[in-house]
Coordinates of C-alpha atoms in Angstrom, one line a residue:
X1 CA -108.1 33.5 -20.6
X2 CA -106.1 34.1 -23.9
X3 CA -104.4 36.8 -22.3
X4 CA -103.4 34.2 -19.3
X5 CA -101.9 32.3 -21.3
X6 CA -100.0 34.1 -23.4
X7 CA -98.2 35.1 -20.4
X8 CA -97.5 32.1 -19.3
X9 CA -95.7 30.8 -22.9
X10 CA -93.8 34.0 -23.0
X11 CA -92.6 33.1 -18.7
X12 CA -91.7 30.1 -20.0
X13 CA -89.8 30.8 -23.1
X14 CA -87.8 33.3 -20.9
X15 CA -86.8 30.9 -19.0
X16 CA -86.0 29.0 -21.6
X17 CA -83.8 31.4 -22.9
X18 CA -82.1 32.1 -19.7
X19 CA -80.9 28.3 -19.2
X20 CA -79.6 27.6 -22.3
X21 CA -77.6 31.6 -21.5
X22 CA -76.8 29.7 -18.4
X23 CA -75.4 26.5 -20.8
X24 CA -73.3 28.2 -22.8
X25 CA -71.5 30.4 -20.3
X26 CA -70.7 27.5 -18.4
X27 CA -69.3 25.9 -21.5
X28 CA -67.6 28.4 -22.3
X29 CA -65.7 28.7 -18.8
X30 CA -65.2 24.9 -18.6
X31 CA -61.7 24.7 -17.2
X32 CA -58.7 23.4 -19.5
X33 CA -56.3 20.4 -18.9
X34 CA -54.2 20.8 -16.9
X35 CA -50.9 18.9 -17.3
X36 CA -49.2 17.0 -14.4
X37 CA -45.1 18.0 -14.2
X38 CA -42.5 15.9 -12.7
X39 CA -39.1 15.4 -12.7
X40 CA -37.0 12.5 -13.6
X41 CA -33.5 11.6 -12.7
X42 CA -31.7 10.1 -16.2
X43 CA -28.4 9.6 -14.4
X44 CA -26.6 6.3 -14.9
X45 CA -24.9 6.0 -11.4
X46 CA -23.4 2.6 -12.3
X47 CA -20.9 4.5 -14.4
X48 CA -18.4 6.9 -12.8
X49 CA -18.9 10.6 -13.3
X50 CA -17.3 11.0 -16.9
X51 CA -15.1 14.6 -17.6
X52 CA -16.9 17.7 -18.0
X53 CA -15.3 21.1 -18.4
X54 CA -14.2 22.5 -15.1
X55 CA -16.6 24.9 -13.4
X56 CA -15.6 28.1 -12.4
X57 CA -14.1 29.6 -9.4
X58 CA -17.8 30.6 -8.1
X59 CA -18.5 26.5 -7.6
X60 CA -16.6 26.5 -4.7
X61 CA -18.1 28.6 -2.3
X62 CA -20.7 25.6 -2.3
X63 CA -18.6 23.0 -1.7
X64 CA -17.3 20.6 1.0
X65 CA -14.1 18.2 0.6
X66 CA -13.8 15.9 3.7
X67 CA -12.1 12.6 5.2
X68 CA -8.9 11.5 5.9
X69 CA -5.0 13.3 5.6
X70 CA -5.6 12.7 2.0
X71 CA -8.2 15.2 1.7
X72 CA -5.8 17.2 3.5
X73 CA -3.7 17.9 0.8
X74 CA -6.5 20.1 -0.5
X75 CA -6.6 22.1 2.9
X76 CA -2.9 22.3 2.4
X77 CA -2.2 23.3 -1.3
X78 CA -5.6 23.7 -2.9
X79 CA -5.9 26.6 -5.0
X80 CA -9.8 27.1 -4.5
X81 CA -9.8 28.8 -1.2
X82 CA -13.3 29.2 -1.0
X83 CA -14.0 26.0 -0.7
X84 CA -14.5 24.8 2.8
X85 CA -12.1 21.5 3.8
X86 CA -12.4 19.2 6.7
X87 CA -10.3 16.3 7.4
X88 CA -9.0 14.2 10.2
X89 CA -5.5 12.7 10.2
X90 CA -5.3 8.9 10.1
X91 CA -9.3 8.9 10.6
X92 CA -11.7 5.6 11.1
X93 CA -14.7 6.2 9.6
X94 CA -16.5 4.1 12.3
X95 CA -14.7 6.8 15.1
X96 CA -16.1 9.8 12.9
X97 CA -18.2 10.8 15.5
X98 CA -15.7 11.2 18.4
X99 CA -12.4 12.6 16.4
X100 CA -11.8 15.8 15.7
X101 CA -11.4 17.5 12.5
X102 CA -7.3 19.0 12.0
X103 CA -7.1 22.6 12.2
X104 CA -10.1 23.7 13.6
X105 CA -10.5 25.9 16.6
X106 CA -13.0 25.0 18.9
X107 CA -12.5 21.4 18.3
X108 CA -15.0 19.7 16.5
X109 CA -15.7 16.3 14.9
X110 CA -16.0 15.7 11.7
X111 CA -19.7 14.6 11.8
X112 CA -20.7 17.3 13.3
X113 CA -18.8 19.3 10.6
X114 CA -21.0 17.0 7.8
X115 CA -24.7 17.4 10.1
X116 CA -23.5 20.8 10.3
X117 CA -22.9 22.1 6.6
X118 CA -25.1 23.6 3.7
X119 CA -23.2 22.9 1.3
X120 CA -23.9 21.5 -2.1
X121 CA -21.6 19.6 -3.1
X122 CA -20.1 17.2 -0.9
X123 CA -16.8 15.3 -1.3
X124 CA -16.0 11.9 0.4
X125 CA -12.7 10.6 1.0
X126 CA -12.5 7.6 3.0
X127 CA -11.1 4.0 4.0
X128 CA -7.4 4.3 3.3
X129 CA -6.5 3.9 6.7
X130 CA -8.9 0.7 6.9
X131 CA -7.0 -1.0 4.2
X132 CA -4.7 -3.7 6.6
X133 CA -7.8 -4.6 8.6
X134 CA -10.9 -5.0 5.8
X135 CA -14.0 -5.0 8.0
X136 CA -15.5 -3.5 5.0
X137 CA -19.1 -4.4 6.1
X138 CA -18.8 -2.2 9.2
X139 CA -17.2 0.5 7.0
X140 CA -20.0 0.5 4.8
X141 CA -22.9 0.7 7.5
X142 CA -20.6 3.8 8.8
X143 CA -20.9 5.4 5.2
X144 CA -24.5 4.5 4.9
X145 CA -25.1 6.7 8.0
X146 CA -23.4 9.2 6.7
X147 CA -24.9 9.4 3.4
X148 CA -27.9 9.0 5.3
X149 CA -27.7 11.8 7.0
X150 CA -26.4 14.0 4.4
X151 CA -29.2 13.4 2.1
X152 CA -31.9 13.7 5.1
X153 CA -30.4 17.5 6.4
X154 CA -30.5 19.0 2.4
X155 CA -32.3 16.7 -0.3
X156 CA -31.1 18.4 -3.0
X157 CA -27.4 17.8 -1.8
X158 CA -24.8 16.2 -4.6
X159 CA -22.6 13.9 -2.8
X160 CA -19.4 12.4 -5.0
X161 CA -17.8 9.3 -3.2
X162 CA -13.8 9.7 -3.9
X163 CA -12.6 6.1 -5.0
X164 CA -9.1 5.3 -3.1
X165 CA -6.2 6.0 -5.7
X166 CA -3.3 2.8 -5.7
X167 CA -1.0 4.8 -3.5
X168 CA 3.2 3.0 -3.8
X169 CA 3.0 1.5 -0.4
X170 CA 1.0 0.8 2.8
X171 CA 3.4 -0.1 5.7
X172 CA 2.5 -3.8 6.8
X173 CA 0.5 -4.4 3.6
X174 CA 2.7 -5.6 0.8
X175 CA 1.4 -6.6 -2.5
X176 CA -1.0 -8.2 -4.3
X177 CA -2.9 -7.9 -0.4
X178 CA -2.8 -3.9 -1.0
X179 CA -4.3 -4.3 -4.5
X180 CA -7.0 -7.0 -2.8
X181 CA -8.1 -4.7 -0.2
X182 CA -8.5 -2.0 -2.3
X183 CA -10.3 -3.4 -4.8
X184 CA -12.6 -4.5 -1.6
X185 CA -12.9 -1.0 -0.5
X186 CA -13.7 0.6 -3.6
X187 CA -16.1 -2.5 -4.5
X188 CA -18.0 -1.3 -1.5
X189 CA -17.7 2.6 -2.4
X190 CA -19.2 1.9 -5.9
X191 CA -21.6 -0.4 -4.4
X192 CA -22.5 2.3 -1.8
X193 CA -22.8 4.9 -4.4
X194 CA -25.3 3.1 -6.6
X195 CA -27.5 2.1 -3.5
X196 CA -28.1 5.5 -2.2
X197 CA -28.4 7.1 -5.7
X198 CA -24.7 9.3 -5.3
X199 CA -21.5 10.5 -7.5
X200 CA -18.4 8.3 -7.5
X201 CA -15.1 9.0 -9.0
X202 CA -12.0 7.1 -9.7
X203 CA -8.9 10.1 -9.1
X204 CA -7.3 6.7 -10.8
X205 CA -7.7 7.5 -14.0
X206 CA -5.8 10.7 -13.8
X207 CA -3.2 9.8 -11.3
X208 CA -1.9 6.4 -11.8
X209 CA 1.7 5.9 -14.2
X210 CA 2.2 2.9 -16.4
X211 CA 2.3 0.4 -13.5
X212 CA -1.2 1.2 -12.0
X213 CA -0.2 2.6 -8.7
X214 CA -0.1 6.9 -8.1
X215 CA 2.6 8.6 -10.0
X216 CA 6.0 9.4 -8.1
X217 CA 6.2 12.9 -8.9
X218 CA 2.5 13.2 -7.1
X219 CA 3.3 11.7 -3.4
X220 CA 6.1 12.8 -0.5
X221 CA 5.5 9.6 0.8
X222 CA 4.0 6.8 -1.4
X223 CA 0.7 8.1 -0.4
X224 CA 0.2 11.4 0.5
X225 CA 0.2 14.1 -2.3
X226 CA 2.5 17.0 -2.4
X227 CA 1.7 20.6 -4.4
X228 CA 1.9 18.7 -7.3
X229 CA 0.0 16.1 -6.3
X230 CA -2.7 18.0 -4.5
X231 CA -3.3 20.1 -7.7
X232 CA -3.9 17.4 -10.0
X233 CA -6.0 15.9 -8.0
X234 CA -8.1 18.8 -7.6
X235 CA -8.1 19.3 -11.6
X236 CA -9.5 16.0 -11.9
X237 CA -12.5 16.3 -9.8
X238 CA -13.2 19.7 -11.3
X239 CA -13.3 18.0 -14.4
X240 CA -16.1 15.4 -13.4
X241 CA -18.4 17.6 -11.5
X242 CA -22.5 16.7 -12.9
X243 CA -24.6 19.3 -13.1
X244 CA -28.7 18.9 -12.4
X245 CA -29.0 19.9 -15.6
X246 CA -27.4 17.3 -16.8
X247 CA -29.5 14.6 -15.7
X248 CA -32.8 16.1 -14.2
X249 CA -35.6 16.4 -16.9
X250 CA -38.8 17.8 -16.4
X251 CA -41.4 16.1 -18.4
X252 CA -45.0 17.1 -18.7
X253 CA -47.9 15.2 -19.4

């Protein structure tokens, strides 16, 4: 009977000694925090892209310029021939999806050039040939779309929205009405811009002489840039290009 028992303390303190093995292996393996990542977007897009050293050459091959014969001026005396440029002379935004883009062979419209691309970075120049007529509601439900659809195809896409520069003259649009509309116009550009979370840039700052409207020596026409022209507006929207790097911070908790 001794011997019985004995037995059964030593079963038991084996057992014993097993759990508490058991214990401490499992505490030992408990599984450490883990902390949760995500990323936050700092930028301030109720202020317009402010200058930043140009980028190099190797920018371009991920980027877009389109709109109207403005834009064209790139396609015509840009020195970045990598980039890609599509533009449509004297272009309605709210006809973007029936007119072709300029030099392009098949013909093709302009949206489907934009639902087409993969492209980065995506330049906007619209509304100048809006100005006499300011339906600027319908112009903006036209951008929205194509914001929309930009930011839908490629999340990750940067979109810059091009202010309209104070060009010498609009035929049929004398002054202060030209300054008026285009104050509308870019009103609803900045507005647009904020909304959906995208780049906007005033070519103003760079381009205007002492009386606020596009220097001389930088239009043919009033309006339309020559090689002059073209190149200085190309220097100043390399010199306001954001990087992610810039403004998206990864912050772990």
């Amino acid at each position: 009977m001794k011997k019985l028992i004995t037995l059964v303390c030593l079963s038991l303190l084996c057992g014993c000694s097993g759990t508490d093995k058991k214990a401490e292996a499992e505490a030992t393996e408990a599984p450490q925090p883990v902390y949760a990542c995500r990323y936050i977007d700092s930028y301030d897009y109720n202020q317009t892209v402010p200058w930043k050293e140009a980028p190099d050459d190797s920018y371009y091959d991920d980027v877009l310029f389109a709109g109207d014969s403005r834009m064209g001026s790139i396609y015509l005396y840009g020195t970045h021939k990598n980039a890609e440029v599509a533009y449509v002379t004297s272009l309605n935004l709210m006809r973007i999806k029936s007119m072709n883009v300029d030099e392009r062979t098949p013909e093709i419209t302009l949206w489907e050039v934009l639902d087409q691309t993969d492209k980065q970075n995506i330049y906007l120049l619209f509304g100048i040939n809006e100005i006499r007529n300011p339906n600027f509601d319908a112009f903006g439900d036209t951008l929205r779309e194509v914001v929309d659809m930009l930011q839908k195809n490629n999340p990750e896409v940067q979109i810059y929205l091009v202010l309209s520069y104070h060009p010498d003259l609009i035929t049929g649009l004398p002054e202060p009405g030209l300054t008026e509309h285009l104050d509308m116009l870019n009103g609803k550009l900045i507005e647009i811009a904020k909304e959906k979370r995208v780049f906007w840039v005033n070519p103003d700052e760079a381009l205007d002489d002492d009386q606020g409207t596009v220097i001389d020596d930088y239009v043919w026409d009033g309006l339309h840039f020559n090689p002059t022209g073209a190149k200085a507006f190309e220097q100043f929207l390399a010199e306001h290009v954001v990087r992610r790097d810039d403004y998206v911070k990864k912050i772990c908790e």
